[in-house]
Coordinates of C-alpha atoms in Angstrom, one line a residue:
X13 CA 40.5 78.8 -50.6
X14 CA 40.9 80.6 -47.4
X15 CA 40.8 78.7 -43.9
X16 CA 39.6 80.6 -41.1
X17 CA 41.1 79.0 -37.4
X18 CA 39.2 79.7 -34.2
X19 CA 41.3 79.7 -30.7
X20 CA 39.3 77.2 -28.8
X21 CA 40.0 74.9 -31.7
X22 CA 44.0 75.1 -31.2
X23 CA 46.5 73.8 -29.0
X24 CA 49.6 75.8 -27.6
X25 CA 52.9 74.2 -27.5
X26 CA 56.4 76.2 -26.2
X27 CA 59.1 75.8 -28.7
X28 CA 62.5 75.4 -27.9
X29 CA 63.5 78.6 -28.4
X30 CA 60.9 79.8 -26.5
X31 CA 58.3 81.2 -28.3
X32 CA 55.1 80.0 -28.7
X33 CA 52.8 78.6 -31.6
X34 CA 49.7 77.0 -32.0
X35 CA 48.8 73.5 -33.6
X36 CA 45.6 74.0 -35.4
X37 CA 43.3 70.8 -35.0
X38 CA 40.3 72.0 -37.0
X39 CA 39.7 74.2 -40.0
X40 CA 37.3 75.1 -43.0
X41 CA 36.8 76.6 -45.5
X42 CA 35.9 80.5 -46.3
X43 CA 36.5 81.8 -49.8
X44 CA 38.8 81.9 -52.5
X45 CA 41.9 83.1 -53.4
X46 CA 41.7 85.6 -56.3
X47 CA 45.0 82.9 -57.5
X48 CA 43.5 80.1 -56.5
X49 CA 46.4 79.9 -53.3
X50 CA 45.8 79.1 -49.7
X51 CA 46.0 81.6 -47.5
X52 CA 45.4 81.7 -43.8
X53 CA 43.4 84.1 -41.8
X54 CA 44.5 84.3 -38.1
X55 CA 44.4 86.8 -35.3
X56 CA 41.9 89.3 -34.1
X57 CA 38.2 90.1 -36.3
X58 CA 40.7 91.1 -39.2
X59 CA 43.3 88.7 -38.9
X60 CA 46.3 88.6 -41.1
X61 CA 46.9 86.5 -44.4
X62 CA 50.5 85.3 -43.9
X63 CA 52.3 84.7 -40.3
X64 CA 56.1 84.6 -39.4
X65 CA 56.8 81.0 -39.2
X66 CA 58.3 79.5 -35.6
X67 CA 62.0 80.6 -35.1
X68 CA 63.3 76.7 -35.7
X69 CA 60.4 75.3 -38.3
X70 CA 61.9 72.9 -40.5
X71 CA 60.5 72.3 -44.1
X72 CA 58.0 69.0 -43.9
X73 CA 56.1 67.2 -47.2
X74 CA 52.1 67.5 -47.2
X75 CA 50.8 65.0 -49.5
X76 CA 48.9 67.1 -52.5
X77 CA 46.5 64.2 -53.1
X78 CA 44.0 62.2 -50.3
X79 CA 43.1 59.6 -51.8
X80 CA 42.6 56.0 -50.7
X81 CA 41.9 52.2 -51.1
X82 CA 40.8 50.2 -48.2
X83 CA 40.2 46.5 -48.5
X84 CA 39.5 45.8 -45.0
X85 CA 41.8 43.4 -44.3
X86 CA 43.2 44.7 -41.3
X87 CA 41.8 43.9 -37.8
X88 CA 41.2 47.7 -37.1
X89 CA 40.0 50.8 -39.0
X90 CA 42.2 52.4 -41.4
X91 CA 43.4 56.0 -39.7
X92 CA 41.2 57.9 -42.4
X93 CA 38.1 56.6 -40.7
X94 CA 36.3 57.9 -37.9
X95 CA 33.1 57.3 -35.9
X96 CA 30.8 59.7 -34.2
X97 CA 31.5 60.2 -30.4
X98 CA 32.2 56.9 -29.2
X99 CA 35.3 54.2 -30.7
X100 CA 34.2 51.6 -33.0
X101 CA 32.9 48.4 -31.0
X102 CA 31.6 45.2 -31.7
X103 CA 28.5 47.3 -31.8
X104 CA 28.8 48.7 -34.6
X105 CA 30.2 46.1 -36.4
X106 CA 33.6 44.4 -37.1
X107 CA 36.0 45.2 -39.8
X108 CA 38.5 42.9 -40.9
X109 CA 39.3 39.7 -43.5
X110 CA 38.3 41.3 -46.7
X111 CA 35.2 43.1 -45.0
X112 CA 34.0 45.5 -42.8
X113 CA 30.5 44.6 -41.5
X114 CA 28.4 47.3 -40.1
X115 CA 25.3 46.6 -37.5
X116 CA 22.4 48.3 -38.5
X117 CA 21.4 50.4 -35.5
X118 CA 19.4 53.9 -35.2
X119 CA 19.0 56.4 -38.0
X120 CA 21.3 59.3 -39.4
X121 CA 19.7 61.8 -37.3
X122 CA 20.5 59.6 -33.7
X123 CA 23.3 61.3 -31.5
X124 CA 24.4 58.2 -29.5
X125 CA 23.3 54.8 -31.5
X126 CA 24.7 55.0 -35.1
X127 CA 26.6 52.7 -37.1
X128 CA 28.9 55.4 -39.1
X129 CA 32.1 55.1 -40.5
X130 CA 33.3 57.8 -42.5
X131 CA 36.2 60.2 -43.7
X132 CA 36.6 63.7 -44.4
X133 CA 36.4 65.2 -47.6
X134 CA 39.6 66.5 -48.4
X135 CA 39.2 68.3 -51.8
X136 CA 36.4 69.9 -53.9
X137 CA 36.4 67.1 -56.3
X138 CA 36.2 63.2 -55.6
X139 CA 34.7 60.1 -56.2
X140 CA 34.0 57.5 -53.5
X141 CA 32.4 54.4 -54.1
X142 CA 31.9 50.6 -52.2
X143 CA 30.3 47.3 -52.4
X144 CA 27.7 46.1 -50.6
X145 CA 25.7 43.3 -49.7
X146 CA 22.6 43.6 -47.6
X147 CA 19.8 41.8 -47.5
X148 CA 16.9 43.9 -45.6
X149 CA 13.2 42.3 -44.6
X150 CA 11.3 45.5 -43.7
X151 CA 11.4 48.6 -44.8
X152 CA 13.3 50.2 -41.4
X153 CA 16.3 48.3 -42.7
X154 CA 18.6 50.6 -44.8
X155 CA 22.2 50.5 -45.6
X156 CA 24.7 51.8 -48.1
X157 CA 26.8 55.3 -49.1
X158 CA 26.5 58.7 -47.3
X159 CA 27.7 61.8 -47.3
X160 CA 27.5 63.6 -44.3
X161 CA 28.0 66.6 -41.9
X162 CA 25.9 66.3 -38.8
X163 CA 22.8 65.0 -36.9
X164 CA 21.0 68.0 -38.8
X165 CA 22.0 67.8 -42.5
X166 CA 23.2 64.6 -44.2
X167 CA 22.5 62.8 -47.3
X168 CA 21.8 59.0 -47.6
X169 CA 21.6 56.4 -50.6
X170 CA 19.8 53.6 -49.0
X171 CA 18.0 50.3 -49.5
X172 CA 14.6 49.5 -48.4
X173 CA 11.7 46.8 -48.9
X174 CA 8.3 48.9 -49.0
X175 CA 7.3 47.8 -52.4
X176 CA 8.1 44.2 -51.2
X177 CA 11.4 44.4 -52.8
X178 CA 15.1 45.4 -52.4
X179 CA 15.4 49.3 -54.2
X180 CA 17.6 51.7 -54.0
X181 CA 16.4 55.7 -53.3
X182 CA 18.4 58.6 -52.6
X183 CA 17.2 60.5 -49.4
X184 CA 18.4 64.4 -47.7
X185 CA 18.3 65.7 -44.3
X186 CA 18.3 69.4 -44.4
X187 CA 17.3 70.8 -40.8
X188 CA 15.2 68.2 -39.9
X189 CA 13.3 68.1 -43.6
X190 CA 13.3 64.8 -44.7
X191 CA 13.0 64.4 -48.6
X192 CA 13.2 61.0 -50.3
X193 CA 13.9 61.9 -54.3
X194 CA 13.0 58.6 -55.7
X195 CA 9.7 57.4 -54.0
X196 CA 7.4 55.2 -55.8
X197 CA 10.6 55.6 -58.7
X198 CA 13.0 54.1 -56.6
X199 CA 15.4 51.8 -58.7
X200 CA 14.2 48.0 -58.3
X201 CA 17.4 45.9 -57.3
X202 CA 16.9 42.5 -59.1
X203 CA 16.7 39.2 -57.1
X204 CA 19.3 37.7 -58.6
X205 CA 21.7 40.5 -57.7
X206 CA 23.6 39.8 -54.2
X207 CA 25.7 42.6 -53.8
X208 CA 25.6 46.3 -55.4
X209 CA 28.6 49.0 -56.5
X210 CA 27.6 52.4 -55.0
X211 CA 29.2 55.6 -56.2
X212 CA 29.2 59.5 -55.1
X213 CA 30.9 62.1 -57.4
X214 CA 31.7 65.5 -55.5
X215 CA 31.9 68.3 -57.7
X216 CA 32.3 71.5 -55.7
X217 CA 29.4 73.0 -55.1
X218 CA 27.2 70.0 -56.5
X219 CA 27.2 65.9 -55.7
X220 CA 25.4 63.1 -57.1
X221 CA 25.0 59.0 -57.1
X222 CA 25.4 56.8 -59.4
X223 CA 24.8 52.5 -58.6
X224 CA 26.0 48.9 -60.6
X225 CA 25.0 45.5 -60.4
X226 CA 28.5 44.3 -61.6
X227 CA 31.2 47.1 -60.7
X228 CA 31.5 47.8 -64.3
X229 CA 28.5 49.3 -65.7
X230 CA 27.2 52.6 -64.2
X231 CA 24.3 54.1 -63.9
X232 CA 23.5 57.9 -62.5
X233 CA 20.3 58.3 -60.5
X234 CA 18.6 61.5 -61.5
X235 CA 19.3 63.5 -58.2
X236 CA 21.9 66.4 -58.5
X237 CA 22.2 67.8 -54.5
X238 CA 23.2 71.2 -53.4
X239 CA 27.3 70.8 -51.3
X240 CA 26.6 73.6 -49.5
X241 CA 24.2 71.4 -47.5
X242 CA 26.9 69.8 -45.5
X243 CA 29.1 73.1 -45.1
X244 CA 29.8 75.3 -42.0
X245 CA 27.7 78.4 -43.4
X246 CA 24.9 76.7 -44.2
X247 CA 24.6 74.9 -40.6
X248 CA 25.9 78.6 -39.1
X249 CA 22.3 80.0 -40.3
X250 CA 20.1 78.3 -37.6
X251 CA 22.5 75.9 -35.5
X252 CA 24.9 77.2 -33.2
X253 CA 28.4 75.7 -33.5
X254 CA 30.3 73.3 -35.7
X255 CA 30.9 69.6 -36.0
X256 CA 34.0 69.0 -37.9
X257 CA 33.5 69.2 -41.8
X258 CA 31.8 67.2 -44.4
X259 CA 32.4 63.2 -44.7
X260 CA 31.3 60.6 -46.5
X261 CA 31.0 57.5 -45.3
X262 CA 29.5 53.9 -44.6
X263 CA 26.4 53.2 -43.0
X264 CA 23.6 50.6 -41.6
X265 CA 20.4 51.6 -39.8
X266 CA 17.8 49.3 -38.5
X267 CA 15.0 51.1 -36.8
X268 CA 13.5 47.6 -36.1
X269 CA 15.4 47.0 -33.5
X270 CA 16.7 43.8 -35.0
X271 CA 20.8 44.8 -35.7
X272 CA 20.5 43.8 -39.2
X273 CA 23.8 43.3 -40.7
X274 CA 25.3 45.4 -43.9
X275 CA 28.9 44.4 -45.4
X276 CA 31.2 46.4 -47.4
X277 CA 33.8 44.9 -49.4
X278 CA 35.8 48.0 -50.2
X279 CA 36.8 51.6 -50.3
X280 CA 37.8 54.0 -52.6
X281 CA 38.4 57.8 -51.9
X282 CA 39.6 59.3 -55.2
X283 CA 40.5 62.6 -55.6
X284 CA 40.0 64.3 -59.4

């Protein structure tokens, strides 16, 4: 993999022995290294594939795997997490005790009301999974597992009641095209079943879902979606500038206007 840096996304800082370097905040990804290395692109339209390193750089440890466990037991969001434009407030929710409790609010596609936690994906191949309880009563409640790049393109396992019960569906924003997979096949959650296990397995170029009613058992739902969805190039085609990667991510919407409540026991970020 290649990572290609733009200026505006750098900052400058003088060195001691008085040269200058730049620490990059924001990078993706742009093709492969015929050895599978990572190499760096920087400078000019051409750029250049390897750069002097600053006069006094000392050797520092860059851990070679992302993954993570969160439990939710701290008062505050782990540092992995992050929330779209604004800090995470009471208004979204409140994490802490075991749980981290998520206020349903607008949908995937709202700029300023969204209650969205998520973290970046890190390598090509990972599983993330949670459990959640939610209990909707309409069908504009929906909660559960995303994966996401912006306002424009995001995907979205979610819960709702328009068969008069609690189902499970798998839905895609591509540019504004909405496509629910499962409809009328949407998997029926059973009554007796509080909470549900939902997992996403990144593969590269591909991801899916899978879901449990005991965190033991899994079951894949028949949707295989397209990765390059939720990449810069694909966005690039018709939308002009970035947001900062793919994520995935926790979240509860409730277009009824009534805050319904989701809660997520855990978090796991696991990298193959």
């Amino acid at each position: 993999m290649v990572l290609r840096f733009t200026v505006w996304q750098a900052l400058a800082a003088r060195e001691r022995a008085g040269s200058w370097r730049a620490r990059l905040v924001h990078a993706r990804p742009r093709d492969f290294d015929s050895e599978g290395r990572v190499g760096y692109v920087v400078g000019g339209h051409g750029g250049e594939r390897y750069v002097e390193a600053p006069a006094d750089a000392i050797a520092t440890e860059a851990p070679t795997d992302h993954s993570q466990h969160d439990e939710f037991e701290s008062s505050e969001l782990d540092l992995n997490w992050n929330t779209l434009r604004v800090p995470f407030t009471e208004t979204m929710g409140r994490v802490g005790g075991g749980s981290l409790t998520l206020r349903g609010q607008g949908s995937l596609a709202n700029l300023f009301e969204l209650s969205l936690v998520g973290r970046r994906w890190q390598a090509f191949d990972f599983n993330a999974e949670t459990k959640v309880t939610f209990d909707p009563s309409n069908y504009m409640q929906m909660a559960g597992l995303t994966n996401f790049y912006n306002h424009l393109c995001w995907s979205f396992i979610t819960w709702d009641e328009k068969r008069g019960q609690r189902v499970i569906e798998v839905a895609q924003n591509d540019f504004d095209t909405y496509t629910s997979f499962l409809k009328d096949t949407a998997i029926a959650i059973p009554d007796d079943i509080e909470s549900v296990w939902l997992r996403t397995k990144v593969r590269t170029r591909t991801y899916t879902y899978e879901y449990s009613f005991d965190g033991k058992t899994w079951h894949e739902i028949p949707v295989t979606l397209d990765a390059a969805v939720l990449s810069d190039d694909h966005v690039a085609q018709r939308y002009g500038g970035f947001f900062t990667g793919a994520f995935v991510g926790l979240v509860a919407v409730d277009l009824s206007g009534y805050g319904k409540e989701a809660i997520f026991s855990h978090f796991d970020y696991m990298e193959i």
